[in-house]
Amino acid sequence: MFTFQHHVDNAKVLTGIIMPNQTASSQLTGTVSIHVFAITLVSASQTTAHAPVLAVQNVRSTTKFRVLEDGTEAQLIEITIDNIAPSTAGLAAWVTAPVTIALESPNVETVMPATIMRLRGGDQAKVVVGVVNKCAQGEGDRIEGHSKRQAITAGTPSTVTVTLNGTPMSDRAWEIVAGIPDYYVGDESLRTHESAEWFDDAKFGLFVHWGIYSVPAWTISGTQYAEWYWYFQHNPANASSAVWTHHKEVYGEDFFYDDFFPYFTADAFDAEEFVQFVADVGAKYFVITTKHHDGFALFDTGASSNRNSLNYGPKRDLVAEIMLAANNTQPQLHRGLYYSLPEWFNPSNAYNASAPKEPYTGYVEVDDFLQDIMKPQMEALFYNYETDMLWCDVGGDTVLPAIAPDWFNWARSAGRQVVANARCGANYSDFDVSLVDVPGHVRAHASRLRTPKLRKWESSEGSDPYSYGYNQDTPYEDYRNATYILRSLVDIVSKNGNYLIDIGPTANGTIVPPSRSSLLAVGEWLKMSGEAIYGTKYWYVAAEDSDLRFTTKADAFYILSLSYPEGGVISSSLPLPLKQGDKATFLGIDSAEKELDWQWTNDGVFMLYADEDDLKQVEDVWAFRIAYV
Ligand SMILES: *[C@@H]1O[C@H](CO)[C@@H](O)[C@H](O)[C@H]1NC(C)=O
Ligand SMILES: *[C@@H]1O[C@H](CO)[C@@H](O)[C@H](O)[C@H]1NC(C)=O
Ligand SMILES: *[C@@H]1O[C@H](CO)[C@@H](O)[C@H](O)[C@H]1NC(C)=O
Ligand SMILES: *[C@@H]1O[C@H](CO)[C@@H](O)[C@H](O)[C@H]1NC(C)=O
Ligand SMILES: *[C@@H]1O[C@H](CO)[C@@H](O)[C@H](O)[C@H]1NC(C)=O
Ligand SMILES: *[C@@H]1O[C@H](CO)[C@@H](O)[C@H](O)[C@H]1NC(C)=O
Ligand SMILES: *[C@@H]1O[C@H](CO)[C@@H](O)[C@H](O)[C@H]1NC(C)=O
């Protein structure tokens, strides 16, 4: 089910909602039906407002937390506040001075209030307030051996009221769960887990597909993923498979996939250089393939298998090198590990129906693929490699629901919040994923969304537009350029997504020149304008206005133009939350201190005037900050 939120101009009377045609065609499933289960409407204020009319739309307790400076773990409570004054009401009906939002409750105490600095009539703000559970008065007296005051148990249902500048907003009490209980096995516990703030704020990640498939690194560009080489070689194993034909011609029929092992050398790979690259391109996290569908692991798989890079190929623990280098030299990066749940041809795996008659080097006889391979391997990624993210692939049979609770509790005890994507085969996930369309692998690319998707999501694609793994058949000029990558990033971020751009290193660990140069150019742009990306929230009213995209922070509004602002002018007819006196600047080279002129015209059009000499020093996307004053 998909929850969809849409802003409606609250100065107008809603008389009807026209739904799309009952059936819509989709490349993925043919025809889909749209069923609407419920619609919630928020009323506008009936009065002619001369002051903001703030109304709480929702209060939701989360399992996210922040560790405060004194070490306190504050639970985050999300509060959605509307200014239900009409959008056409004048400035007097806007919030223009800081409003402090907190919670009052018998069971929780606010330790981290939120501040709203600006809220226009008809607009909405989502804020988080940090709370800790209170101590119950007196009760401790009766419990022998415990301190006099007992904290309210984590997980206690409680009521809260919202206060504005210390005054309760209304008598309305909201239900929350006070405190974050330990996780336990069971969907009702798992489903309370959600995407962490670091992931919401990171916005840009670097994906790496690297393994044995980087040696042959071939398919007809644009037809298949090159990392599926072994699969497409044998499915079908005849002349109708281009990979089968290619393999026969280049390597001969007697050359098995595992014969590629020695050519996966990694001899040009340096983990510190790699994590430096991640930082230089402006990514806040990376996700590296620890084991793809061919079953070859880049980490120490212990007793579960010998099919890994410690025993074959480079004879190195590549994942350990990367995690250590990140920890030592780029500790601000979050570390993600990709893990394919199935192996196509593992002798103990149900997928082996179509297995070619080839060796499965390094296979260790096991009773049960899930218990003896998947479980210990995932646990190694959690506890030995301390991943911040499990980026599963494929889904299907899984052990994650049985082992995730211990992982979450263990990470939390160290103040860390770990996440898992939506391809782990579980009934729970922390965020949705979408992959790029490739013929033969057709999937919805969610960056085509026109409005924000409320559930956190991440879109991934290759810098080779057709493949995640390196493909020798893709000409360098076909690779994604900086313009494309930056505009995709900005578009996705304006709709509440993260963008995970992929590179496919060669067998020796080199990043091919077109990926390297375009990503480094993206990094240069992010150094200059990244504040309009990292840590931002989408704008409730609209994500886009033709080539403009919008992002917000508590103290500023950002406008990003995906095309060159002709004549140096940015204009929009949308009800931007900006008032005279707000300070506009261009986030360009050395221009961030130069204040720009802007105005609302008489017919309500926002016009911003930038210096073209400054604009021309920047390429691809032009970002403006308008700080609330
Ligand atoms: C709805 O479908 C009908 C029949 O396919 C088509 O004629 C019509 O233009 C569609 N309407 C919209 C709004 O797409
Ligand atoms: C290749 O194998 C597939 C599946 O077995 C079969 O459908 C197809 O006809 C074969 N094509 C050729 C050219 O032999
Ligand atoms: C690594 O491999 C690439 C592509 O195969 C090659 O061009 C490059 O020279 C190699 N680098 C080193 C240091 O071996
Ligand atoms: C990272 O460094 C911290 C201390 O700075 C240490 O506790 C942790 O075990 C390290 N993790 C890895 C994977 O090296
Ligand atoms: C996989 O193949 C092996 C050998 O052909 C067979 O013994 C085993 O039962 C198969 N496993 C599954 C799960 O089908
Ligand atoms: C998902 O939920 C269904 C229905 O409760 C249950 O049968 C199934 O085992 C669950 N799957 C997983 C992987 O936990
Ligand atoms: C960048 O790639 C896009 C297509 O993704 C293309 O339209 C554009 O011309 C390219 N820009 C440059 C400078 O090559």
mmCIF file of N, CA and C in Angstrom, residues 258-297:
data_model
loop_
_atom_site.group_PDB
_atom_site.id
_atom_site.type_symbol
_atom_site.label_atom_id
_atom_site.label_comp_id
_atom_site.label_asym_id
_atom_site.label_seq_id
_atom_site.Cartn_x
_atom_site.Cartn_y
_atom_site.Cartn_z
ATOM 1 N N ASP A 258 34.662 -20.187 -12.681
ATOM 2 C CA ASP A 258 35.608 -20.109 -11.565
ATOM 3 C C ASP A 258 37.058 -20.006 -12.038
ATOM 4 N N ASP A 259 37.286 -20.277 -13.331
ATOM 5 C CA ASP A 259 38.634 -20.080 -13.871
ATOM 6 C C ASP A 259 38.994 -18.592 -13.958
ATOM 7 N N PHE A 260 37.999 -17.746 -13.771
ATOM 8 C CA PHE A 260 38.286 -16.300 -13.741
ATOM 9 C C PHE A 260 38.911 -15.870 -12.406
ATOM 10 N N PHE A 261 38.783 -16.694 -11.370
ATOM 11 C CA PHE A 261 39.235 -16.273 -10.028
ATOM 12 C C PHE A 261 40.626 -15.620 -10.036
ATOM 13 N N PRO A 262 41.649 -16.272 -10.633
ATOM 14 C CA PRO A 262 42.994 -15.691 -10.522
ATOM 15 C C PRO A 262 43.131 -14.326 -11.185
ATOM 16 N N TYR A 263 42.195 -14.006 -12.076
ATOM 17 C CA TYR A 263 42.295 -12.723 -12.786
ATOM 18 C C TYR A 263 41.600 -11.597 -12.032
ATOM 19 N N PHE A 264 40.911 -11.960 -10.966
ATOM 20 C CA PHE A 264 40.341 -10.931 -10.084
ATOM 21 C C PHE A 264 41.444 -10.586 -9.086
ATOM 22 N N THR A 265 42.310 -9.625 -9.480
ATOM 23 C CA THR A 265 43.558 -9.418 -8.734
ATOM 24 C C THR A 265 43.444 -8.352 -7.648
ATOM 25 N N ALA A 266 42.635 -7.330 -7.871
ATOM 26 C CA ALA A 266 42.539 -6.185 -6.935
ATOM 27 C C ALA A 266 43.892 -5.524 -6.725
ATOM 28 N N ASP A 267 44.852 -5.762 -7.640
ATOM 29 C CA ASP A 267 46.206 -5.281 -7.323
ATOM 30 C C ASP A 267 46.388 -3.773 -7.468
ATOM 31 N N ALA A 268 45.405 -3.084 -8.043
ATOM 32 C CA ALA A 268 45.495 -1.611 -8.086
ATOM 33 C C ALA A 268 44.547 -0.985 -7.058
ATOM 34 N N PHE A 269 44.028 -1.829 -6.156
ATOM 35 C CA PHE A 269 43.024 -1.326 -5.210
ATOM 36 C C PHE A 269 43.642 -0.978 -3.866
ATOM 37 N N ASP A 270 43.397 0.257 -3.432
ATOM 38 C CA ASP A 270 43.864 0.708 -2.132
ATOM 39 C C ASP A 270 42.642 1.232 -1.372
ATOM 40 N N ALA A 271 42.347 0.619 -0.237
ATOM 41 C CA ALA A 271 41.100 0.924 0.471
ATOM 42 C C ALA A 271 41.055 2.379 0.945
ATOM 43 N N GLU A 272 42.204 2.914 1.370
ATOM 44 C CA GLU A 272 42.198 4.320 1.820
ATOM 45 C C GLU A 272 41.916 5.266 0.660
ATOM 46 N N GLU A 273 42.478 4.945 -0.507
ATOM 47 C CA GLU A 273 42.176 5.763 -1.691
ATOM 48 C C GLU A 273 40.693 5.654 -2.036
ATOM 49 N N PHE A 274 40.154 4.451 -1.872
ATOM 50 C CA PHE A 274 38.742 4.262 -2.190
ATOM 51 C C PHE A 274 37.850 5.111 -1.279
ATOM 52 N N VAL A 275 38.066 5.057 0.022
ATOM 53 C CA VAL A 275 37.187 5.832 0.905
ATOM 54 C C VAL A 275 37.430 7.333 0.742
ATOM 55 N N GLN A 276 38.646 7.690 0.363
ATOM 56 C CA GLN A 276 38.914 9.097 0.027
ATOM 57 C C GLN A 276 38.062 9.512 -1.179
ATOM 58 N N PHE A 277 37.976 8.603 -2.141
ATOM 59 C CA PHE A 277 37.151 8.876 -3.329
ATOM 60 C C PHE A 277 35.684 9.056 -2.934
ATOM 61 N N VAL A 278 35.198 8.198 -2.062
ATOM 62 C CA VAL A 278 33.808 8.315 -1.600
ATOM 63 C C VAL A 278 33.590 9.711 -1.009
ATOM 64 N N ALA A 279 34.536 10.146 -0.176
ATOM 65 C CA ALA A 279 34.408 11.473 0.442
ATOM 66 C C ALA A 279 34.510 12.562 -0.620
ATOM 67 N N ASP A 280 35.426 12.405 -1.566
ATOM 68 C CA ASP A 280 35.635 13.449 -2.584
ATOM 69 C C ASP A 280 34.427 13.637 -3.494
ATOM 70 N N VAL A 281 33.669 12.578 -3.738
ATOM 71 C CA VAL A 281 32.508 12.724 -4.619
ATOM 72 C C VAL A 281 31.303 13.259 -3.845
ATOM 73 N N GLY A 282 31.493 13.458 -2.542
ATOM 74 C CA GLY A 282 30.414 14.055 -1.743
ATOM 75 C C GLY A 282 29.400 13.050 -1.241
ATOM 76 N N ALA A 283 29.688 11.743 -1.393
ATOM 77 C CA ALA A 283 28.763 10.734 -0.874
ATOM 78 C C ALA A 283 28.916 10.666 0.647
ATOM 79 N N LYS A 284 27.817 10.400 1.342
ATOM 80 C CA LYS A 284 27.859 10.292 2.803
ATOM 81 C C LYS A 284 27.841 8.841 3.255
ATOM 82 N N TYR A 285 27.668 7.934 2.304
ATOM 83 C CA TYR A 285 27.744 6.515 2.644
ATOM 84 C C TYR A 285 28.138 5.740 1.393
ATOM 85 N N PHE A 286 28.623 4.537 1.613
ATOM 86 C CA PHE A 286 28.902 3.661 0.482
ATOM 87 C C PHE A 286 28.255 2.319 0.743
ATOM 88 N N VAL A 287 28.028 1.589 -0.339
ATOM 89 C CA VAL A 287 27.462 0.245 -0.232
ATOM 90 C C VAL A 287 28.270 -0.623 -1.192
ATOM 91 N N ILE A 288 28.954 -1.621 -0.673
ATOM 92 C CA ILE A 288 29.795 -2.448 -1.538
ATOM 93 C C ILE A 288 29.305 -3.890 -1.548
ATOM 94 N N THR A 289 29.371 -4.508 -2.712
ATOM 95 C CA THR A 289 28.936 -5.899 -2.847
ATOM 96 C C THR A 289 29.879 -6.796 -2.043
ATOM 97 N N THR A 290 29.350 -7.419 -1.010
ATOM 98 C CA THR A 290 30.171 -8.376 -0.264
ATOM 99 C C THR A 290 30.012 -9.774 -0.835
ATOM 100 N N LYS A 291 28.881 -10.017 -1.495
ATOM 101 C CA LYS A 291 28.654 -11.296 -2.167
ATOM 102 C C LYS A 291 27.519 -11.096 -3.145
ATOM 103 N N HIS A 292 27.810 -11.325 -4.422
ATOM 104 C CA HIS A 292 26.754 -11.196 -5.427
ATOM 105 C C HIS A 292 26.156 -12.580 -5.691
ATOM 106 N N HIS A 293 25.294 -12.662 -6.722
ATOM 107 C CA HIS A 293 24.567 -13.921 -6.936
ATOM 108 C C HIS A 293 25.476 -15.084 -7.332
ATOM 109 N N ASP A 294 26.709 -14.777 -7.735
ATOM 110 C CA ASP A 294 27.640 -15.859 -8.103
ATOM 111 C C ASP A 294 28.231 -16.527 -6.862
ATOM 112 N N GLY A 295 27.913 -15.998 -5.671
ATOM 113 C CA GLY A 295 28.309 -16.660 -4.434
ATOM 114 C C GLY A 295 29.741 -16.401 -4.005
ATOM 115 N N PHE A 296 30.464 -15.540 -4.748
ATOM 116 C CA PHE A 296 31.855 -15.269 -4.388
ATOM 117 C C PHE A 296 31.893 -14.090 -3.432
ATOM 118 N N ALA A 297 32.414 -14.329 -2.222
ATOM 119 C CA ALA A 297 32.386 -13.293 -1.186
ATOM 120 C C ALA A 297 33.699 -12.520 -1.156
#
